mmCIF file of C-alpha atoms in Angstrom:
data_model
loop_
_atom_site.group_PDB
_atom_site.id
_atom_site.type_symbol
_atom_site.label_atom_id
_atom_site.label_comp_id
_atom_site.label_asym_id
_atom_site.label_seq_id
_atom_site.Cartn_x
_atom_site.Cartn_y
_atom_site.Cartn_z
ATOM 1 C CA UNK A 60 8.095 9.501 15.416
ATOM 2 C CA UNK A 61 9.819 8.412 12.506
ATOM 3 C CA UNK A 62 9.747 10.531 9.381
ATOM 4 C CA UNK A 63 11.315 10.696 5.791
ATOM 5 C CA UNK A 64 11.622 14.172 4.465
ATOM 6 C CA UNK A 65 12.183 14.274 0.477
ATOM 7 C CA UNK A 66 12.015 18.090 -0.565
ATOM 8 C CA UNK A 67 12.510 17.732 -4.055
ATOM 9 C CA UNK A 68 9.355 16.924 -5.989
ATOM 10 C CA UNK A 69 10.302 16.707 -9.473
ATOM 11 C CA UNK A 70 14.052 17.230 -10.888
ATOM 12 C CA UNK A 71 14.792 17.363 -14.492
ATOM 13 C CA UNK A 72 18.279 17.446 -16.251
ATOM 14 C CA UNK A 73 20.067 17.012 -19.411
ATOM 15 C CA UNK A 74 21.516 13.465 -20.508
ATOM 16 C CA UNK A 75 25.082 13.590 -18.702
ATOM 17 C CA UNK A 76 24.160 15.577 -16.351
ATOM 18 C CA UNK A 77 25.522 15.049 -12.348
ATOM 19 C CA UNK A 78 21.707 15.341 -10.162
ATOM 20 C CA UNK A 79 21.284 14.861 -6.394
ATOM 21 C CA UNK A 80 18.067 13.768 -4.658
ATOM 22 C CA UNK A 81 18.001 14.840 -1.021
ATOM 23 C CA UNK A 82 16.731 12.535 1.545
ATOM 24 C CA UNK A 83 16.515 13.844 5.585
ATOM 25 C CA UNK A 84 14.691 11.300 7.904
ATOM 26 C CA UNK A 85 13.732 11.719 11.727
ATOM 27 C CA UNK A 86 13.833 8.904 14.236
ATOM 28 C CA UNK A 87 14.658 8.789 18.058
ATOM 29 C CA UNK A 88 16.033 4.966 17.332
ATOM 30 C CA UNK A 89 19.983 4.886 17.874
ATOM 31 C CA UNK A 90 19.713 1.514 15.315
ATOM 32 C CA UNK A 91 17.991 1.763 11.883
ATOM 33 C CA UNK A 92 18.286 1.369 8.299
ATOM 34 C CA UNK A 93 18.146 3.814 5.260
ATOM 35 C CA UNK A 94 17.653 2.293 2.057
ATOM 36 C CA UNK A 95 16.662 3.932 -1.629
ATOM 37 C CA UNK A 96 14.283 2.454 -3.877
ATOM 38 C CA UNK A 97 14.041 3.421 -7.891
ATOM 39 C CA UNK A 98 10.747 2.935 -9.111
ATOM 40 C CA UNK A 99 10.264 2.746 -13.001
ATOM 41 C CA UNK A 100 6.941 3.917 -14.676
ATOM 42 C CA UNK A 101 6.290 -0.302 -14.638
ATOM 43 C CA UNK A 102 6.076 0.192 -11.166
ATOM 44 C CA UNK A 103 8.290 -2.123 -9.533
ATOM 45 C CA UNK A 104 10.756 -1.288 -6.929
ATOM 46 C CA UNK A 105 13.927 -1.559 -7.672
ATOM 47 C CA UNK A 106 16.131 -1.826 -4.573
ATOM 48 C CA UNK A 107 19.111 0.339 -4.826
ATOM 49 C CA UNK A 108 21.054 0.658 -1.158
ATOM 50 C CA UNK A 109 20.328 -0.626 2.204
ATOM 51 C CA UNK A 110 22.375 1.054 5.019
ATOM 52 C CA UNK A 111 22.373 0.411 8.569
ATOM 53 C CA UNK A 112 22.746 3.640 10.884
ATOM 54 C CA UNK A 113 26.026 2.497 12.426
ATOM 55 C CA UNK A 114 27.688 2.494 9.177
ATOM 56 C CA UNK A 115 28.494 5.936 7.567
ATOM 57 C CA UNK A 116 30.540 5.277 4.810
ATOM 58 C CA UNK A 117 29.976 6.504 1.780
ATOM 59 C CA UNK A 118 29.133 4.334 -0.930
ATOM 60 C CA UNK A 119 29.991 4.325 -4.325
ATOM 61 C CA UNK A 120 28.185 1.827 -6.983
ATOM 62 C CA UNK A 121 29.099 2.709 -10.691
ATOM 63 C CA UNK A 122 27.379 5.996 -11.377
ATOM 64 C CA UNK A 123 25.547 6.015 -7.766
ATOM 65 C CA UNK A 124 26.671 7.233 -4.919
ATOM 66 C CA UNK A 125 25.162 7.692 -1.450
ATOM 67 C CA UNK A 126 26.532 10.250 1.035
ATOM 68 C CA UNK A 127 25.286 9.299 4.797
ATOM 69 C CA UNK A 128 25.463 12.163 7.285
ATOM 70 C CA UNK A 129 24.234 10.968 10.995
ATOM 71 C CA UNK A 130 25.048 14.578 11.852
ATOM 72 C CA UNK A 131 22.445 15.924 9.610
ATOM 73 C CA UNK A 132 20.047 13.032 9.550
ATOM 74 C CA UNK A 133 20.574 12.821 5.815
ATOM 75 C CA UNK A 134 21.036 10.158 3.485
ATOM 76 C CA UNK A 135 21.372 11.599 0.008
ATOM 77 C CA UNK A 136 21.908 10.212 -3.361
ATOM 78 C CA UNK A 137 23.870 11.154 -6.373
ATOM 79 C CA UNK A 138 23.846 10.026 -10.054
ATOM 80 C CA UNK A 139 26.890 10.985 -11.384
ATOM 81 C CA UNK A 140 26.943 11.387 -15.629
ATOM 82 C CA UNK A 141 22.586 10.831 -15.939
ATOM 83 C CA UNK A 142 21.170 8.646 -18.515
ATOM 84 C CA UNK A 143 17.795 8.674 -20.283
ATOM 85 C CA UNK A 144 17.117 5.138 -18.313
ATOM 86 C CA UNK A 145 17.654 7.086 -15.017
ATOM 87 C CA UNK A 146 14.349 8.688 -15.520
ATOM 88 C CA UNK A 147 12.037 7.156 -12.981
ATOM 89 C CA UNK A 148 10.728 7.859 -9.371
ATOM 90 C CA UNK A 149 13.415 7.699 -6.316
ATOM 91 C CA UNK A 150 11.994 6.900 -2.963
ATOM 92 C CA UNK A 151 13.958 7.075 0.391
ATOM 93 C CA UNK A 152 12.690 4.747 3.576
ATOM 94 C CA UNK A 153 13.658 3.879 6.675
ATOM 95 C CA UNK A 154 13.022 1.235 8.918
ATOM 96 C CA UNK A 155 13.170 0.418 12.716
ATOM 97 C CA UNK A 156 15.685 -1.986 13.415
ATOM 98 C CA UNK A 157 13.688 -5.306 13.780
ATOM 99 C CA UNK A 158 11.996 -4.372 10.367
ATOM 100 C CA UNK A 159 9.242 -4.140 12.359
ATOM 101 C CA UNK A 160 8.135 -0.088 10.449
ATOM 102 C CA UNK A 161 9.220 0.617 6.795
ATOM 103 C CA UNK A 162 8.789 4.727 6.660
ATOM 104 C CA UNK A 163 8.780 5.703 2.661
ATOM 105 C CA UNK A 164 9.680 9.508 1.777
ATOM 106 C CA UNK A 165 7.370 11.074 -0.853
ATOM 107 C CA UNK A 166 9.090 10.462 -3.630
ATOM 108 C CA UNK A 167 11.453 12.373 -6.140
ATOM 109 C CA UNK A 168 10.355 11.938 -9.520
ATOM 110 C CA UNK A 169 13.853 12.767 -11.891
ATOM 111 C CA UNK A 170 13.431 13.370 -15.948
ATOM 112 C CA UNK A 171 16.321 12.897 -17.483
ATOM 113 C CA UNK A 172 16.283 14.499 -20.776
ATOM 114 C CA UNK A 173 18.413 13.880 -24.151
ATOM 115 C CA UNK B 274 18.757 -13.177 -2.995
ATOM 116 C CA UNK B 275 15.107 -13.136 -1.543
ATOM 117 C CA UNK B 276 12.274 -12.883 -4.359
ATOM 118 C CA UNK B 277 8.580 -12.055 -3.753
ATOM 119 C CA UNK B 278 6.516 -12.774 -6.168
ATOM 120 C CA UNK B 279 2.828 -10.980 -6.246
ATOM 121 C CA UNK B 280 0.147 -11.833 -8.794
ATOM 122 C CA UNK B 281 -1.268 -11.079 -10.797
ATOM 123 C CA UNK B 282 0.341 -8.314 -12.356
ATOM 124 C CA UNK B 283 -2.732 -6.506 -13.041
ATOM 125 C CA UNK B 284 -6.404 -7.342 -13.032
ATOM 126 C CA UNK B 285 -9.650 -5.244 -13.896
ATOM 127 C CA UNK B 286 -13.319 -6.233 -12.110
ATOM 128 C CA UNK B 287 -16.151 -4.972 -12.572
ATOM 129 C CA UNK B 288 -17.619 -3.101 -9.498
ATOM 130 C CA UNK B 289 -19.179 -5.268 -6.527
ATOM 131 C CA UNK B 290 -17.055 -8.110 -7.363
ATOM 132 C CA UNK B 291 -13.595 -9.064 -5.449
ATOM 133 C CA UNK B 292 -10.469 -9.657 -6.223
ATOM 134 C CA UNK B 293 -7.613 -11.203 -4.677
ATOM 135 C CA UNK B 294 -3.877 -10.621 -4.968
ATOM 136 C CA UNK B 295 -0.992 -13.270 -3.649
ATOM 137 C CA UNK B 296 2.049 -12.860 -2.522
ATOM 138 C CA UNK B 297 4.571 -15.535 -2.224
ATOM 139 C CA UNK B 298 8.338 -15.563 -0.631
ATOM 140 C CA UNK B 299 10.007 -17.915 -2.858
ATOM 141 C CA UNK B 300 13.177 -18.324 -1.412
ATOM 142 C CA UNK B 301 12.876 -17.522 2.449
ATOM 143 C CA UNK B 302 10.298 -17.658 5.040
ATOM 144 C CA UNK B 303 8.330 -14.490 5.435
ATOM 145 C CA UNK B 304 7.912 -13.873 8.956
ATOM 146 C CA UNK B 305 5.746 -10.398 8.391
ATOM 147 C CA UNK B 306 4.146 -9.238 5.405
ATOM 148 C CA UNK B 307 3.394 -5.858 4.760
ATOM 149 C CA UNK B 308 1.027 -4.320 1.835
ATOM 150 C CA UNK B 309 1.028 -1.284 0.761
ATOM 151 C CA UNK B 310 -1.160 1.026 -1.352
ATOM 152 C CA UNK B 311 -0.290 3.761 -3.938
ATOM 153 C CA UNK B 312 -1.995 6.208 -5.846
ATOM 154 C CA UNK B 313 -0.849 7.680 -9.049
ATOM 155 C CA UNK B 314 1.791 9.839 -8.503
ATOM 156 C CA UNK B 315 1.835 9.109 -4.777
ATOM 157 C CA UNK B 316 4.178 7.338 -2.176
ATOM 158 C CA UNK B 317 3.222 4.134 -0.909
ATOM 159 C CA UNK B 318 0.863 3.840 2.123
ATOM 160 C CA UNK B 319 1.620 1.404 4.400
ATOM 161 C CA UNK B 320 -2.277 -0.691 4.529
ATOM 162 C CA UNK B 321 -1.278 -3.311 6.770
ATOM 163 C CA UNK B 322 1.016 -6.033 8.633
ATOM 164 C CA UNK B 323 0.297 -9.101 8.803
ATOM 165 C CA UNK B 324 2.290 -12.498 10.798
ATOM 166 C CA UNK B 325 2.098 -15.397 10.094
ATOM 167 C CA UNK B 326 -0.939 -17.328 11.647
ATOM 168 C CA UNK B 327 -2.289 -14.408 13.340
ATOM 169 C CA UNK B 328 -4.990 -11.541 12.481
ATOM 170 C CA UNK B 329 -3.015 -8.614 10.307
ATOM 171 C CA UNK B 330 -2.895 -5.246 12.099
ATOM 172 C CA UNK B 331 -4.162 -2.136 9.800
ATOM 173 C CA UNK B 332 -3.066 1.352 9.817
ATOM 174 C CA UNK B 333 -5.959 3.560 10.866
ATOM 175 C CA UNK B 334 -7.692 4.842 8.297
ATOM 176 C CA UNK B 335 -7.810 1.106 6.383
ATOM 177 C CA UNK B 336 -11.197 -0.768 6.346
ATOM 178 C CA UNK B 337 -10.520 -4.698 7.559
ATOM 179 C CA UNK B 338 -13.712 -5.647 6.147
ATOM 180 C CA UNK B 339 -13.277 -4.311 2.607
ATOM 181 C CA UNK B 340 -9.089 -5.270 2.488
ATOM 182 C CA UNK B 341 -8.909 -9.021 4.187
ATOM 183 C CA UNK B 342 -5.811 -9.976 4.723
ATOM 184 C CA UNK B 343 -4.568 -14.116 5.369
ATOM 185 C CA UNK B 344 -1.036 -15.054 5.989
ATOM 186 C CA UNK B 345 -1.507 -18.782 6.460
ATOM 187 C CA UNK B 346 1.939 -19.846 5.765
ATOM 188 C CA UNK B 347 5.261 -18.502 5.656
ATOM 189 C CA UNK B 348 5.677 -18.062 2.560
ATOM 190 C CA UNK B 349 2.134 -16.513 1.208
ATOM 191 C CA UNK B 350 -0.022 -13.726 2.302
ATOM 192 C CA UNK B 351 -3.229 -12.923 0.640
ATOM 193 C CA UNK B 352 -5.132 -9.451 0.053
ATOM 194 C CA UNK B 353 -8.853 -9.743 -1.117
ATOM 195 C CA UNK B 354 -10.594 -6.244 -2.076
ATOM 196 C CA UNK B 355 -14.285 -7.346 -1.458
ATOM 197 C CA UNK B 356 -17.411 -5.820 -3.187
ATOM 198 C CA UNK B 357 -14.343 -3.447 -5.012
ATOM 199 C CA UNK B 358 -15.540 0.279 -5.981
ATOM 200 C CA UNK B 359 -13.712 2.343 -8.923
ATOM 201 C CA UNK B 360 -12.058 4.222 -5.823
ATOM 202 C CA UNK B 361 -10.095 1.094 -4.950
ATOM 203 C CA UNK B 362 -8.284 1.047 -8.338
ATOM 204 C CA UNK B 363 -4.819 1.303 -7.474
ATOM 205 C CA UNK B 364 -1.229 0.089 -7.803
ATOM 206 C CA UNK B 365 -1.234 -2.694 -4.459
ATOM 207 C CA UNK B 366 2.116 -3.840 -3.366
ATOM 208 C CA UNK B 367 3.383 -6.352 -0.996
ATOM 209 C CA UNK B 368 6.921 -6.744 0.685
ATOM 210 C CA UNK B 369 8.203 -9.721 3.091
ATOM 211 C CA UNK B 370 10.766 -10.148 5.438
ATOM 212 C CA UNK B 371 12.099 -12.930 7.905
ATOM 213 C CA UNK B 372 13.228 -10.054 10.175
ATOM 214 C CA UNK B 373 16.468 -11.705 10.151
ATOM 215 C CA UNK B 374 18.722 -12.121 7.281
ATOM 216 C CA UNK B 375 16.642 -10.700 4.560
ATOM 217 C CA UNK B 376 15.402 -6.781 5.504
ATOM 218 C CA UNK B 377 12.245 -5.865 3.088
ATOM 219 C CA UNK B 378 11.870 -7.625 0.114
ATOM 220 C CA UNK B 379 8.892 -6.222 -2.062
ATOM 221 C CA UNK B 380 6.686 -7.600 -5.318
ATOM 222 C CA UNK B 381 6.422 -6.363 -8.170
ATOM 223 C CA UNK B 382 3.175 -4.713 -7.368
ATOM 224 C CA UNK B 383 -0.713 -5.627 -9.163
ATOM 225 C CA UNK B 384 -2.418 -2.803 -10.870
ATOM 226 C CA UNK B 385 -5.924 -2.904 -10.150
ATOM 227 C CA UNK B 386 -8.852 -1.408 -11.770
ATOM 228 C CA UNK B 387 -12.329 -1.845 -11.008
ATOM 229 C CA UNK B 388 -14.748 -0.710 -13.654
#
């Protein structure tokens, strides 16, 4: 069965601050995709990364960063130097390959403080 | 890039009326449509999946004759809350895909509340 594990409830930092929001997902499918979703207290989601589960690269976009680990079945995501505007909820999914599922984690809500 | 649009953005009803929310692929054909439901300070639950021009499938747990779902075309999907209770307030979102070259592609969500 597939399953999206995110531990971390609520995080909250200082302005400037580095933060990391874990993300560890189950699935018996050898092709997926991992993607992270910001959603702002207007409640739209606000598509961040999609990554495909034959592709571990690290990505790097501005302040963002995503660290893919197959090995650990963890997709985890970093926001280097946090802003007041990062303050929203982060939620990790996953989807079968034919987009057939889309698995959402519970959510990490991050305060970012000034 | 692919756009969904969803309206409205919010709505309030008064209690034993319905309401229905749209959701439209502007830019691609939406094979499936998915909506989802979320409660404050929840994650989203998955309600159903619909095709187009067949019957939508619904997770267990979701009532087909209270939530009707019709995907007519490719490029709009409907969700009706019939006879709506204050327990159906909620945030309702919808996401699309062509299963090909776009992956999910999700609205911007209606905030409902039934009074």
């Amino acid at each position: 069965a597939q399953k999206v594990t995110q531990a971390q409830t609520e995080i909250s930092v200082v302005e400037k601050e580095d933060v990391t929001l874990d993300c560890v997902y189950e699935t018996r499918d050898t092709t997926y995709y991992l993607f992270w979703y910001k959603q702002p207290p207007s409640g739209e989601l606000v598509f961040l990364i999609r990554r495909n589960s034959f592709d571990e690269q690290n990505e790097i976009s501005g302040r963002y960063s995503w660290n893919f680990q197959k090995s650990t079945s963890s997709f985890n995501f970093t926001i280097t130097a946090s802003q007041v505007v990062d303050s929203a909820v982060y939620f990790c999914a996953l989807s079968e390959a034919n987009f057939n599922k889309f698995y959402f984690g519970s959510g990490t809500k991050l305060n970012v403080k000034p | 890039g692919a756009v969904v649009s969803q309206h409205p953005s919010w709505v309030i009803c008064k209690s034993g009326t319905s309401v229905k929310i749209e959701c439209r692929s502007l830019d691609f054909q939406a094979t499936t449509m998915f909506w989802y439901r979320q409660f404050p300070k929840q994650s989203l639950m998955l309600m159903a999946t619909s095709n187009e021009g067949s019957k939508a499938t619904y997770e267990q747990g979701v009532e087909k004759d209270k939530f009707l779902i019709n995907h007519a075309s490719l490029t709009l999907s409907t969700l009706t809350v019939t006879s709506a209770h204050p327990e159906d307030s909620s945030f309702y979102i919808c996401s699309a895909t062509d299963r090909l070259v776009y992956g999910y592609t999700f609205g911007s969500g209606t905030r409902l509340t039934v009074v």
